Structure formats: structure tokens, C-alpha cells
PDB file of C-alpha atoms in Angstrom:
ATOM      1  CA  MET A   1       0.404   0.161  -0.054  1.00 70.00           C
ATOM      2  CA  PHE A   2       1.003   3.446  -0.414  1.00 78.00           C
ATOM      3  CA  ASN A   3       3.074   5.148   2.313  1.00 86.00           C
ATOM      4  CA  ALA A   4       4.479   8.595   1.977  1.00 89.00           C
ATOM      5  CA  GLN A   5       7.255   7.805   4.576  1.00 91.00           C
ATOM      6  CA  TYR A   6       8.899   5.357   2.131  1.00 93.00           C
ATOM      7  CA  PHE A   7       9.096   8.197  -0.199  1.00 92.00           C
ATOM      8  CA  ARG A   8      10.786  10.815   2.017  1.00 92.00           C
ATOM      9  CA  THR A   9      12.930   8.051   3.185  1.00 93.00           C
ATOM     10  CA  PHE A  10      14.170   7.214  -0.552  1.00 93.00           C
ATOM     11  CA  ILE A  11      14.619  11.322  -0.787  1.00 92.00           C
ATOM     12  CA  THR A  12      16.660  11.367   2.088  1.00 92.00           C
ATOM     13  CA  LEU A  13      18.598   7.970   0.834  1.00 93.00           C
ATOM     14  CA  VAL A  14      19.224   9.585  -2.658  1.00 92.00           C
ATOM     15  CA  GLU A  15      20.400  13.133  -1.049  1.00 89.00           C
ATOM     16  CA  THR A  16      22.842  11.747   1.130  1.00 91.00           C
ATOM     17  CA  GLY A  17      24.217   8.869  -0.927  1.00 90.00           C
ATOM     18  CA  SER A  18      24.401   6.628   2.352  1.00 90.00           C
ATOM     19  CA  PHE A  19      22.293   4.315   4.506  1.00 92.00           C
ATOM     20  CA  THR A  20      24.457   5.151   7.486  1.00 91.00           C
ATOM     21  CA  ARG A  21      23.644   9.369   7.066  1.00 93.00           C
ATOM     22  CA  THR A  22      20.246   8.246   6.048  1.00 93.00           C
ATOM     23  CA  ALA A  23      19.296   6.476   9.425  1.00 93.00           C
ATOM     24  CA  ARG A  24      21.030   9.209  11.320  1.00 93.00           C
ATOM     25  CA  ARG A  25      19.043  12.068   9.662  1.00 91.00           C
ATOM     26  CA  LEU A  26      15.522  10.344  10.127  1.00 92.00           C
ATOM     27  CA  GLU A  27      16.423   8.895  13.332  1.00 92.00           C
ATOM     28  CA  MET A  28      16.340   5.355  12.293  1.00 94.00           C
ATOM     29  CA  THR A  29      17.846   2.111  12.297  1.00 94.00           C
ATOM     30  CA  GLN A  30      20.133   1.175   9.190  1.00 93.00           C
ATOM     31  CA  PRO A  31      18.014  -1.766   8.771  1.00 93.00           C
ATOM     32  CA  GLY A  32      14.923   0.359   8.841  1.00 94.00           C
ATOM     33  CA  VAL A  33      16.030   2.561   5.922  1.00 93.00           C
ATOM     34  CA  SER A  34      16.524  -0.606   4.068  1.00 93.00           C
ATOM     35  CA  GLN A  35      13.539  -1.919   4.857  1.00 94.00           C
ATOM     36  CA  HIS A  36      11.290   1.192   3.671  1.00 95.00           C
ATOM     37  CA  VAL A  37      13.345   0.829   0.072  1.00 93.00           C
ATOM     38  CA  ARG A  38      12.418  -2.689   0.016  1.00 93.00           C
ATOM     39  CA  LYS A  39       8.675  -1.933   0.780  1.00 94.00           C
ATOM     40  CA  LEU A  40       8.818   0.986  -2.074  1.00 93.00           C
ATOM     41  CA  GLU A  41      10.133  -1.145  -4.636  1.00 93.00           C
ATOM     42  CA  GLN A  42       7.746  -3.799  -3.807  1.00 93.00           C
ATOM     43  CA  TYR A  43       4.782  -1.150  -3.890  1.00 93.00           C
ATOM     44  CA  LEU A  44       6.223   0.127  -7.468  1.00 93.00           C
ATOM     45  CA  GLY A  45       7.340  -3.273  -8.833  1.00 94.00           C
ATOM     46  CA  ARG A  46      10.667  -2.145  -9.614  1.00 92.00           C
ATOM     47  CA  SER A  47      13.741  -1.839  -8.249  1.00 94.00           C
ATOM     48  CA  LEU A  48      15.232   1.375  -7.584  1.00 93.00           C
ATOM     49  CA  LEU A  49      18.797   0.910  -6.844  1.00 93.00           C
ATOM     50  CA  GLU A  50      21.610  -0.733  -8.171  1.00 92.00           C
ATOM     51  CA  ARG A  51      23.744  -1.989  -5.330  1.00 85.00           C
ATOM     52  CA  GLN A  52      27.584  -1.857  -5.488  1.00 81.00           C
ATOM     53  CA  GLY A  53      28.678  -3.356  -2.202  1.00 76.00           C
ATOM     54  CA  ARG A  54      27.807  -0.118   0.271  1.00 76.00           C
ATOM     55  CA  ARG A  55      27.435   2.147  -2.589  1.00 85.00           C
ATOM     56  CA  PHE A  56      24.810   2.313  -4.845  1.00 90.00           C
ATOM     57  CA  ALA A  57      23.466   3.946  -8.278  1.00 92.00           C
ATOM     58  CA  LEU A  58      19.964   4.765  -9.035  1.00 94.00           C
ATOM     59  CA  THR A  59      17.807   2.812 -11.609  1.00 94.00           C
ATOM     60  CA  GLU A  60      15.940   4.578 -14.243  1.00 95.00           C
ATOM     61  CA  ALA A  61      12.870   3.716 -12.138  1.00 94.00           C
ATOM     62  CA  GLY A  62      14.660   5.039  -9.309  1.00 93.00           C
ATOM     63  CA  ARG A  63      15.520   8.667 -10.702  1.00 94.00           C
ATOM     64  CA  ARG A  64      11.749   8.816 -11.903  1.00 94.00           C
ATOM     65  CA  ALA A  65      10.750   7.878  -8.588  1.00 93.00           C
ATOM     66  CA  TYR A  66      12.853  10.480  -6.823  1.00 92.00           C
ATOM     67  CA  ASP A  67      11.523  12.915  -9.437  1.00 91.00           C
ATOM     68  CA  TYR A  68       8.078  11.858  -8.779  1.00 91.00           C
ATOM     69  CA  ALA A  69       8.589  12.271  -4.803  1.00 90.00           C
ATOM     70  CA  LEU A  70      10.222  15.893  -4.782  1.00 87.00           C
ATOM     71  CA  LYS A  71       6.969  16.992  -6.621  1.00 85.00           C
ATOM     72  CA  LEU A  72       4.754  14.759  -3.985  1.00 85.00           C
ATOM     73  CA  PHE A  73       6.471  16.824  -1.238  1.00 81.00           C
ATOM     74  CA  ALA A  74       6.445  19.884  -2.607  1.00 75.00           C
ATOM     75  CA  GLU A  75       2.619  19.813  -3.269  1.00 76.00           C
ATOM     76  CA  HIS A  76       2.138  18.545  -0.244  1.00 76.00           C
ATOM     77  CA  GLU A  77       3.664  21.059   1.447  1.00 66.00           C
ATOM     78  CA  GLN A  78       2.113  24.082  -0.621  1.00 61.00           C
ATOM     79  CA  PHE A  79      -1.396  22.289  -0.260  1.00 68.00           C
ATOM     80  CA  ARG A  80      -0.763  22.304   3.456  1.00 67.00           C
ATOM     81  CA  HIS A  81       0.243  25.828   3.527  1.00 57.00           C
ATOM     82  CA  SER A  82      -3.238  26.440   1.724  1.00 59.00           C
ATOM     83  CA  LEU A  83      -5.444  25.740   4.613  1.00 66.00           C
ATOM     84  CA  ASP A  84      -3.678  27.439   6.769  1.00 66.00           C
ATOM     85  CA  ASP A  85      -5.685  31.187   6.810  1.00 69.00           C
ATOM     86  CA  GLU A  86      -3.595  32.860   9.139  1.00 73.00           C
ATOM     87  CA  SER A  87      -0.710  32.264   7.435  1.00 78.00           C
ATOM     88  CA  LEU A  88       0.599  35.748   6.108  1.00 84.00           C
ATOM     89  CA  ASP A  89       3.019  34.634   3.709  1.00 84.00           C
ATOM     90  CA  SER A  90       2.327  31.290   2.462  1.00 81.00           C
ATOM     91  CA  GLY A  91      -0.807  29.751   0.468  1.00 84.00           C
ATOM     92  CA  GLU A  92      -2.300  30.421  -2.747  1.00 85.00           C
ATOM     93  CA  CYS A  93      -4.157  33.748  -3.991  1.00 90.00           C
ATOM     94  CA  ARG A  94      -6.590  33.698  -6.288  1.00 91.00           C
ATOM     95  CA  LEU A  95      -8.000  37.226  -7.594  1.00 96.00           C
ATOM     96  CA  ALA A  96      -8.811  38.971 -10.794  1.00 97.00           C
ATOM     97  CA  SER A  97      -9.010  42.450 -11.736  1.00 97.00           C
ATOM     98  CA  PRO A  98      -9.632  44.674 -15.135  1.00 95.00           C
ATOM     99  CA  GLY A  99      -6.389  45.194 -16.877  1.00 94.00           C
ATOM    100  CA  SER A 100      -6.259  48.691 -15.842  1.00 94.00           C
ATOM    101  CA  VAL A 101      -5.579  47.614 -12.103  1.00 96.00           C
ATOM    102  CA  GLY A 102      -3.514  44.364 -12.739  1.00 95.00           C
ATOM    103  CA  LEU A 103      -1.065  46.303 -15.180  1.00 95.00           C
ATOM    104  CA  MET A 104       0.364  47.614 -11.875  1.00 96.00           C
ATOM    105  CA  LEU A 105      -0.950  45.225  -9.022  1.00 96.00           C
ATOM    106  CA  TYR A 106       0.130  42.038 -10.528  1.00 97.00           C
ATOM    107  CA  PRO A 107       3.848  43.165 -11.139  1.00 96.00           C
ATOM    108  CA  PHE A 108       3.593  44.203  -7.595  1.00 96.00           C
ATOM    109  CA  ILE A 109       2.006  40.654  -6.184  1.00 96.00           C
ATOM    110  CA  LEU A 110       4.810  38.809  -8.338  1.00 95.00           C
ATOM    111  CA  GLY A 111       7.383  40.812  -6.393  1.00 95.00           C
ATOM    112  CA  GLN A 112       5.558  39.665  -3.191  1.00 94.00           C
ATOM    113  CA  GLN A 113       6.142  36.242  -3.866  1.00 94.00           C
ATOM    114  CA  GLN A 114       9.628  36.288  -4.753  1.00 94.00           C
ATOM    115  CA  MET A 115       9.973  37.698  -1.359  1.00 93.00           C
ATOM    116  CA  TYR A 116       7.625  35.215   0.107  1.00 91.00           C
ATOM    117  CA  THR A 117       8.113  31.724  -1.619  1.00 87.00           C
ATOM    118  CA  GLY A 118       5.592  29.971  -0.019  1.00 86.00           C
ATOM    119  CA  LEU A 119       2.812  31.804  -1.823  1.00 89.00           C
ATOM    120  CA  THR A 120       1.675  31.215  -4.849  1.00 89.00           C
ATOM    121  CA  VAL A 121      -0.588  33.101  -7.205  1.00 92.00           C
ATOM    122  CA  SER A 122      -3.148  33.058 -10.071  1.00 93.00           C
ATOM    123  CA  TYR A 123      -4.126  36.560 -11.469  1.00 96.00           C
ATOM    124  CA  SER A 124      -6.916  36.511 -14.173  1.00 96.00           C
ATOM    125  CA  PHE A 125      -7.572  39.949 -16.026  1.00 95.00           C
ATOM    126  CA  ALA A 126     -11.300  40.080 -16.996  1.00 94.00           C
ATOM    127  CA  PHE A 127     -14.029  42.973 -17.102  1.00 93.00           C
ATOM    128  CA  ASN A 128     -16.053  43.790 -14.071  1.00 95.00           C
ATOM    129  CA  HIS A 129     -19.240  41.320 -14.895  1.00 94.00           C
ATOM    130  CA  GLU A 130     -16.665  38.457 -15.581  1.00 94.00           C
ATOM    131  CA  ILE A 131     -15.216  38.864 -12.380  1.00 96.00           C
ATOM    132  CA  VAL A 132     -18.412  38.959 -10.127  1.00 95.00           C
ATOM    133  CA  SER A 133     -19.592  35.510 -12.421  1.00 91.00           C
ATOM    134  CA  ASP A 134     -15.993  33.651 -11.316  1.00 91.00           C
ATOM    135  CA  VAL A 135     -16.539  35.174  -7.804  1.00 91.00           C
ATOM    136  CA  LEU A 136     -20.238  33.462  -7.563  1.00 89.00           C
ATOM    137  CA  ALA A 137     -18.584  30.390  -9.354  1.00 85.00           C
ATOM    138  CA  GLY A 138     -15.903  29.806  -6.807  1.00 85.00           C
ATOM    139  CA  ARG A 139     -12.960  30.305  -9.592  1.00 87.00           C
ATOM    140  CA  HIS A 140     -11.731  33.615  -7.801  1.00 91.00           C
ATOM    141  CA  ASP A 141     -11.583  34.189  -3.810  1.00 91.00           C
ATOM    142  CA  LEU A 142     -11.536  37.712  -4.689  1.00 96.00           C
ATOM    143  CA  GLY A 143     -12.530  40.413  -7.226  1.00 97.00           C
ATOM    144  CA  ILE A 144     -11.311  44.349  -7.933  1.00 98.00           C
ATOM    145  CA  VAL A 145     -13.752  45.929  -9.729  1.00 97.00           C
ATOM    146  CA  THR A 146     -14.254  49.535 -11.057  1.00 95.00           C
ATOM    147  CA  GLU A 147     -18.192  49.526 -10.015  1.00 94.00           C
ATOM    148  CA  ALA A 148     -20.090  49.155  -6.732  1.00 96.00           C
ATOM    149  CA  VAL A 149     -21.669  45.477  -7.123  1.00 95.00           C
ATOM    150  CA  ARG A 150     -25.307  44.894  -5.489  1.00 94.00           C
ATOM    151  CA  HIS A 151     -25.954  41.323  -5.552  1.00 94.00           C
ATOM    152  CA  PRO A 152     -27.900  39.460  -2.919  1.00 94.00           C
ATOM    153  CA  GLU A 153     -24.835  36.458  -2.898  1.00 92.00           C
ATOM    154  CA  VAL A 154     -21.777  39.148  -2.702  1.00 94.00           C
ATOM    155  CA  ASP A 155     -20.190  41.173  -0.361  1.00 96.00           C
ATOM    156  CA  CYS A 156     -18.684  44.927  -2.114  1.00 97.00           C
ATOM    157  CA  GLU A 157     -16.184  47.264  -0.213  1.00 97.00           C
ATOM    158  CA  VAL A 158     -14.649  50.069  -1.384  1.00 97.00           C
ATOM    159  CA  TRP A 159     -10.907  49.207  -1.229  1.00 97.00           C
ATOM    160  CA  HIS A 160      -8.471  52.159  -3.171  1.00 96.00           C
ATOM    161  CA  GLN A 161      -8.558  55.017  -5.684  1.00 96.00           C
ATOM    162  CA  GLU A 162      -6.817  56.076  -8.213  1.00 96.00           C
ATOM    163  CA  PRO A 163      -6.966  59.925 -10.030  1.00 96.00           C
ATOM    164  CA  LEU A 164      -8.365  59.866 -13.442  1.00 97.00           C
ATOM    165  CA  CYS A 165      -5.935  61.507 -16.159  1.00 97.00           C
ATOM    166  CA  LEU A 166      -6.539  63.284 -19.165  1.00 98.00           C
ATOM    167  CA  VAL A 167      -4.017  62.121 -21.759  1.00 98.00           C
ATOM    168  CA  VAL A 168      -2.698  63.930 -25.177  1.00 98.00           C
ATOM    169  CA  PRO A 169      -0.668  63.575 -27.030  1.00 98.00           C
ATOM    170  CA  ALA A 170       3.302  65.122 -26.389  1.00 97.00           C
ATOM    171  CA  ASP A 171       2.738  67.944 -29.128  1.00 96.00           C
ATOM    172  CA  PHE A 172      -0.646  69.182 -27.963  1.00 97.00           C
ATOM    173  CA  ALA A 173      -0.785  72.496 -27.282  1.00 95.00           C
ATOM    174  CA  GLY A 174      -4.540  73.190 -26.446  1.00 93.00           C
ATOM    175  CA  THR A 175      -6.535  73.680 -23.244  1.00 87.00           C
ATOM    176  CA  GLY A 176      -9.979  73.754 -23.650  1.00 92.00           C
ATOM    177  CA  LEU A 177     -12.828  71.573 -24.771  1.00 95.00           C
ATOM    178  CA  ALA A 178     -12.885  73.207 -27.949  1.00 95.00           C
ATOM    179  CA  ASP A 179      -9.223  71.855 -28.502  1.00 96.00           C
ATOM    180  CA  LEU A 180      -9.898  68.422 -27.596  1.00 97.00           C
ATOM    181  CA  MET A 181     -12.880  68.311 -30.058  1.00 96.00           C
ATOM    182  CA  GLY A 182     -10.626  69.315 -32.740  1.00 96.00           C
ATOM    183  CA  ILE A 183      -8.566  65.722 -31.738  1.00 97.00           C
ATOM    184  CA  GLY A 184     -11.242  63.735 -31.002  1.00 97.00           C
ATOM    185  CA  PHE A 185     -11.868  60.663 -28.512  1.00 98.00           C
ATOM    186  CA  ILE A 186     -10.014  57.314 -28.133  1.00 98.00           C
ATOM    187  CA  SER A 187     -12.359  54.940 -26.382  1.00 97.00           C
ATOM    188  CA  TYR A 188     -12.219  51.842 -24.587  1.00 95.00           C
ATOM    189  CA  SER A 189     -14.204  49.766 -22.052  1.00 90.00           C
ATOM    190  CA  ASP A 190     -14.945  52.581 -18.948  1.00 91.00           C
ATOM    191  CA  GLY A 191     -13.227  55.211 -21.477  1.00 95.00           C
ATOM    192  CA  VAL A 192     -16.684  57.252 -22.173  1.00 96.00           C
ATOM    193  CA  ASN A 193     -17.902  57.216 -18.534  1.00 95.00           C
ATOM    194  CA  HIS A 194     -14.366  58.206 -17.032  1.00 96.00           C
ATOM    195  CA  ALA A 195     -14.343  61.196 -19.598  1.00 97.00           C
ATOM    196  CA  ASP A 196     -17.985  61.933 -18.923  1.00 97.00           C
ATOM    197  CA  THR A 197     -17.063  62.128 -15.183  1.00 96.00           C
ATOM    198  CA  LEU A 198     -13.767  64.057 -15.717  1.00 97.00           C
ATOM    199  CA  LEU A 199     -14.747  66.733 -17.706  1.00 97.00           C
ATOM    200  CA  ARG A 200     -18.305  67.397 -16.359  1.00 96.00           C
ATOM    201  CA  CYS A 201     -16.272  68.112 -13.432  1.00 96.00           C
ATOM    202  CA  ASN A 202     -13.787  70.519 -14.834  1.00 96.00           C
ATOM    203  CA  PHE A 203     -15.819  72.247 -17.535  1.00 95.00           C
ATOM    204  CA  PRO A 204     -19.199  72.913 -15.851  1.00 93.00           C
ATOM    205  CA  GLY A 205     -20.279  75.445 -17.703  1.00 89.00           C
ATOM    206  CA  GLU A 206     -19.163  74.210 -21.172  1.00 93.00           C
ATOM    207  CA  PHE A 207     -19.545  70.266 -21.052  1.00 95.00           C
ATOM    208  CA  ARG A 208     -22.467  68.805 -22.286  1.00 94.00           C
ATOM    209  CA  SER A 209     -22.273  64.982 -23.404  1.00 95.00           C
ATOM    210  CA  MET A 210     -19.255  62.986 -24.639  1.00 96.00           C
ATOM    211  CA  SER A 211     -21.546  62.378 -27.671  1.00 94.00           C
ATOM    212  CA  HIS A 212     -20.404  66.032 -29.339  1.00 94.00           C
ATOM    213  CA  PHE A 213     -16.501  64.332 -29.091  1.00 97.00           C
ATOM    214  CA  PRO A 214     -15.723  62.734 -32.429  1.00 96.00           C
ATOM    215  CA  ARG A 215     -14.834  59.021 -31.971  1.00 96.00           C
ATOM    216  CA  GLN A 216     -11.578  58.484 -33.151  1.00 96.00           C
ATOM    217  CA  GLY A 217     -11.143  54.539 -32.264  1.00 96.00           C
ATOM    218  CA  PHE A 218     -12.074  51.963 -29.741  1.00 97.00           C
ATOM    219  CA  THR A 219      -9.797  49.314 -28.039  1.00 96.00           C
ATOM    220  CA  ASN A 220     -11.470  46.745 -25.455  1.00 92.00           C
ATOM    221  CA  GLU A 221      -7.368  46.820 -24.176  1.00 93.00           C
ATOM    222  CA  VAL A 222      -6.918  49.552 -21.863  1.00 93.00           C
ATOM    223  CA  SER A 223      -3.155  49.297 -21.695  1.00 92.00           C
ATOM    224  CA  MET A 224      -3.167  49.900 -25.568  1.00 96.00           C
ATOM    225  CA  VAL A 225      -5.518  52.742 -25.774  1.00 97.00           C
ATOM    226  CA  LEU A 226      -2.103  55.229 -25.126  1.00 97.00           C
ATOM    227  CA  ASP A 227      -0.625  53.893 -28.439  1.00 98.00           C
ATOM    228  CA  ALA A 228      -3.222  55.431 -30.242  1.00 97.00           C
ATOM    229  CA  VAL A 229      -2.861  59.085 -28.388  1.00 98.00           C
ATOM    230  CA  ALA A 230       0.838  58.572 -28.721  1.00 98.00           C
ATOM    231  CA  ARG A 231       0.237  58.805 -32.302  1.00 97.00           C
ATOM    232  CA  GLY A 232      -1.586  61.839 -32.491  1.00 97.00           C
ATOM    233  CA  LEU A 233      -5.247  60.277 -33.152  1.00 97.00           C
ATOM    234  CA  GLY A 234      -6.860  61.610 -30.177  1.00 97.00           C
ATOM    235  CA  PHE A 235      -7.154  62.071 -26.637  1.00 98.00           C
ATOM    236  CA  THR A 236      -8.347  59.660 -23.783  1.00 98.00           C
ATOM    237  CA  VAL A 237      -9.075  59.237 -19.679  1.00 98.00           C
ATOM    238  CA  VAL A 238      -7.614  56.806 -18.281  1.00 97.00           C
ATOM    239  CA  SER A 239      -6.673  55.713 -14.590  1.00 96.00           C
ATOM    240  CA  ARG A 240      -3.051  56.921 -13.435  1.00 96.00           C
ATOM    241  CA  LEU A 241      -2.332  53.057 -12.971  1.00 95.00           C
ATOM    242  CA  VAL A 242      -2.642  53.126 -16.623  1.00 96.00           C
ATOM    243  CA  LEU A 243      -0.709  56.376 -17.497  1.00 97.00           C
ATOM    244  CA  GLU A 244       2.472  54.859 -15.240  1.00 95.00           C
ATOM    245  CA  THR A 245       2.805  51.555 -16.574  1.00 95.00           C
ATOM    246  CA  SER A 246       2.333  52.383 -20.213  1.00 96.00           C
ATOM    247  CA  PRO A 247       5.176  51.763 -22.590  1.00 96.00           C
ATOM    248  CA  TRP A 248       3.963  54.987 -24.232  1.00 97.00           C
ATOM    249  CA  GLN A 249       4.007  57.461 -21.440  1.00 94.00           C
ATOM    250  CA  ARG A 250       6.798  59.514 -23.095  1.00 94.00           C
ATOM    251  CA  GLN A 251       4.971  60.119 -25.848  1.00 97.00           C
ATOM    252  CA  VAL A 252       1.766  61.431 -24.127  1.00 98.00           C
ATOM    253  CA  LYS A 253       1.285  64.178 -21.398  1.00 97.00           C
ATOM    254  CA  GLU A 254      -1.263  64.199 -18.721  1.00 97.00           C
ATOM    255  CA  LEU A 255      -3.181  67.839 -19.152  1.00 96.00           C
ATOM    256  CA  SER A 256      -3.523  69.391 -15.462  1.00 94.00           C
ATOM    257  CA  LEU A 257      -7.048  70.162 -14.516  1.00 96.00           C
ATOM    258  CA  PRO A 258      -8.510  72.033 -11.534  1.00 95.00           C
ATOM    259  CA  GLN A 259     -10.733  69.355  -9.896  1.00 96.00           C
ATOM    260  CA  PRO A 260      -8.753  66.085  -9.245  1.00 96.00           C
ATOM    261  CA  VAL A 261     -11.441  62.818  -9.872  1.00 97.00           C
ATOM    262  CA  HIS A 262     -10.947  59.575  -8.788  1.00 97.00           C
ATOM    263  CA  GLU A 263     -11.519  56.160 -10.075  1.00 96.00           C
ATOM    264  CA  THR A 264     -12.726  53.834  -6.576  1.00 97.00           C
ATOM    265  CA  LEU A 265     -11.476  50.432  -6.886  1.00 97.00           C
ATOM    266  CA  HIS A 266     -14.163  47.504  -5.095  1.00 98.00           C
ATOM    267  CA  LEU A 267     -13.020  44.206  -3.347  1.00 97.00           C
ATOM    268  CA  VAL A 268     -15.661  41.740  -4.500  1.00 97.00           C
ATOM    269  CA  THR A 269     -16.115  38.528  -2.285  1.00 94.00           C
ATOM    270  CA  ARG A 270     -18.786  35.430  -1.914  1.00 91.00           C
ATOM    271  CA  ARG A 271     -20.919  37.056   0.944  1.00 91.00           C
ATOM    272  CA  GLY A 272     -20.108  35.184   4.267  1.00 85.00           C
ATOM    273  CA  SER A 273     -16.671  34.151   2.704  1.00 84.00           C
ATOM    274  CA  ARG A 274     -13.531  34.695   5.124  1.00 84.00           C
ATOM    275  CA  MET A 275     -10.437  36.070   3.314  1.00 85.00           C
ATOM    276  CA  PRO A 276      -7.200  34.393   4.414  1.00 88.00           C
ATOM    277  CA  ARG A 277      -5.053  37.094   6.122  1.00 88.00           C
ATOM    278  CA  ARG A 278      -2.025  36.937   3.160  1.00 91.00           C
ATOM    279  CA  TYR A 279      -4.966  39.051   0.959  1.00 94.00           C
ATOM    280  CA  ALA A 280      -5.490  41.980   3.475  1.00 92.00           C
ATOM    281  CA  ARG A 281      -1.575  42.124   3.848  1.00 92.00           C
ATOM    282  CA  LEU A 282      -0.993  42.091  -0.072  1.00 94.00           C
ATOM    283  CA  LEU A 283      -3.706  44.826  -0.797  1.00 95.00           C
ATOM    284  CA  ASP A 284      -2.496  46.689   2.252  1.00 95.00           C
ATOM    285  CA  ALA A 285       0.936  46.406   0.820  1.00 95.00           C
ATOM    286  CA  PHE A 286      -0.105  47.754  -2.642  1.00 96.00           C
ATOM    287  CA  ARG A 287      -1.730  50.835  -1.177  1.00 94.00           C
ATOM    288  CA  GLU A 288       0.976  51.997   0.701  1.00 94.00           C
ATOM    289  CA  HIS A 289       3.114  51.199  -2.382  1.00 93.00           C
ATOM    290  CA  ARG A 290       0.940  54.129  -3.775  1.00 94.00           C
ATOM    291  CA  ARG A 291       0.971  56.105  -1.277  1.00 90.00           C
ATOM    292  CA  HIS A 292       4.701  56.574  -1.507  1.00 88.00           C
ATOM    293  CA  GLU A 293       4.985  56.324  -5.099  1.00 84.00           C
ATOM    294  CA  ARG A 294       2.403  59.354  -5.086  1.00 78.00           C
ATOM    295  CA  TYR A 295       3.458  61.005  -1.971  1.00 74.00           C
ATOM    296  CA  GLY A 296       6.963  60.145  -1.268  1.00 70.00           C
ATOM    297  CA  HIS A 297       7.536  59.244   2.253  1.00 52.00           C
ATOM    298  CA  GLY A 298       6.038  61.755   3.901  1.00 51.00           C
ATOM    299  CA  GLU A 299       2.489  62.532   4.932  1.00 50.00           C
ATOM    300  CA  PRO A 300       0.012  63.678   1.909  1.00 51.00           C
ATOM    301  CA  SER A 301      -1.275  66.696   2.141  1.00 44.00           C
ATOM    302  CA  MET A 302      -4.709  67.492   3.630  1.00 37.00           C
ATOM    303  CA  GLU A 303      -6.106  68.279   0.323  1.00 39.00           C
ATOM    304  CA  SER A 304      -4.299  65.166  -0.902  1.00 43.00           C
ATOM    305  CA  ALA A 305      -5.357  63.007   1.467  1.00 42.00           C
ATOM    306  CA  GLY A 306      -9.200  64.396   1.019  1.00 42.00           C
ATOM    307  CA  ALA A 307      -8.789  63.393  -2.649  1.00 42.00           C
ATOM    308  CA  MET A 308      -7.917  59.798  -1.680  1.00 42.00           C
ATOM    309  CA  GLU A 309     -11.050  59.979   0.546  1.00 42.00           C
ATOM    310  CA  ASN A 310     -13.499  61.316  -1.669  1.00 44.00           C
ATOM    311  CA  ASP A 311     -14.443  59.399  -4.982  1.00 41.00           C
ATOM    312  CA  GLY A 312     -14.812  62.761  -6.695  1.00 41.00           C
ATOM    313  CA  GLY A 313     -17.847  61.482  -8.307  1.00 41.00           C
ATOM    314  CA  ALA A 314     -16.045  59.013 -10.291  1.00 37.00           C
ATOM    315  CA  ASN A 315     -19.136  56.719  -9.701  1.00 37.00           C
TER     316      ASN A 315
END
């Protein structure tokens, strides 16, 4: 019958190269080590060792058994850690977000995984409605969405805010709505709503509707929208996360506006579920990282802190 201890003894034997050292390390007798190997060979129906006096070499079956045993115990440890909801630095993290968030959050989480090797990360990029469906289906433990969700089986809470940025080509010389209309608008899935909110807040006496702006194009991949802007094809409005991670940020520029408007990000979980502590640590670490990115290591000004607390009408 299957016995994990036989595999553990075999791993140790291969790594030490000695029955005597294996017995000492596992606090067994040398005949006990030999018995474990024989039992494993009987279970597998194959010889695992070619004995040469006191020395031995692995057979092909022995090499394969060793590789399998390493994988077996690695998966066992990963599974054991995944059951520990109280662990801050081990276990699996299954989450999803729109691309606008994941462009920066996913690389940040990978950096945390490098620091805490007990973590594993499964990250999906998806639209809001897909994220909610996958959380409900149990495919993700946590979803991050750009709109508040009202559903009887979902818990939704405000998590973080990022400024919306009005982005134009680097050589754009205009300042007003008429100038923006002159180059037209590049849209994406949340583009119209973001632009409507930001422009309405900053040009209350002039702005009417985004329908008045010529549409110069659309992409469903937010990470690519600034490519069109960099080519001089129009303007757009994106989260600062998108602007800061864009390879085209040197070919575009952000127009300064008097009234900051923020996109509010929400956390979505199945109602009544309890998130392991490692999720809270990752999310808190990212928010602290963003605070340092935006304000340095000093405290944000009262005006800036107020903007972080207020969604600026972005919803």
C-alpha cells in the first residue's frame, strides 16, 4: 500500500548517498532504512537501486521515483499552507481585476511572491461582470472591480482610489474643450464614463456630453489605448495606473486640471466568506506602495488626503 514515509526515506537516501547517514538524519536504524526502500520497490514493482557493495546508483525507475517524490512533497507542502488562513506569507492567492488595475497590481504581487516563496498567485485579467461571475462560481477568492456591485450573494467594499488622467499627445498645445474636440476621443471599455465624469467636473459650464466629441477609435485592451494617443490620433481619460505603466508615457502627456477626480476600486467576495490574512497583507502593501509612489515617504497633504478619501464623483 502507498506510504508517504517510504518516499520520504528514499528522498533522504538519494540526497545523502548513504544508508548510514539517512538512518542518522531520520533517527532510524540502518535496517529500517533498507526495509523502507524494499517496501517502496515492492509497491512500485521496480528496482530503484543498483547496489555496488556499500554504494549504490539509481536505476531509471529510481530516478523517476525520486523526481516524483520531490514533486509529491512539494505539492503536499503547498496544500498544507493553503489550508492555513492565518498565514501571512504562504498559500495560494486567486484573484482577478480589470487590466487597468492589473497592469500595476499583478507585477507588484509577483514581487511579493519573490519575497515570500510560500505564496502562489493565480491572477486573471477580466471585465467587471466576468469577475463577479467567477467569484460567485468559486474560480476566484477575490475580485477587484471599478464599479460598486449590488448582488444578494456578493459582499462589495471600497478598497482604493486612483486619479483619472486626461491624456493627450505630447505635442498637443490646446487647453480647452474645443481643442479636445478638434483631435477627437480614443475610447475603451470604461473610457466614455471616465471621460464624462472628469470633463463634466472640470468644465461644468461648457461640457454637455461625450456624444459631441468625434470618436477616433476604440480598443477593448486598456493597456493599448495610449498607443493611439501617442500617434496623435486623439485624447483619452485613464486611471493613473494605466498612465504610469504605459510604454508610451513619454510620447503622451497629462493635462493639468483644477478638479481631481478619482476612480474608486471595490473588493468583491462571496457573501459570508472569510478571506485568508495573506490577501489583506498584499492589498495593504500595495496601497502603501502607491502612497509612497504618489507622495514620497512623507504624509500626503490635507488636500491630497481628502482626494484619496473622496471618490470625486467617479461613480
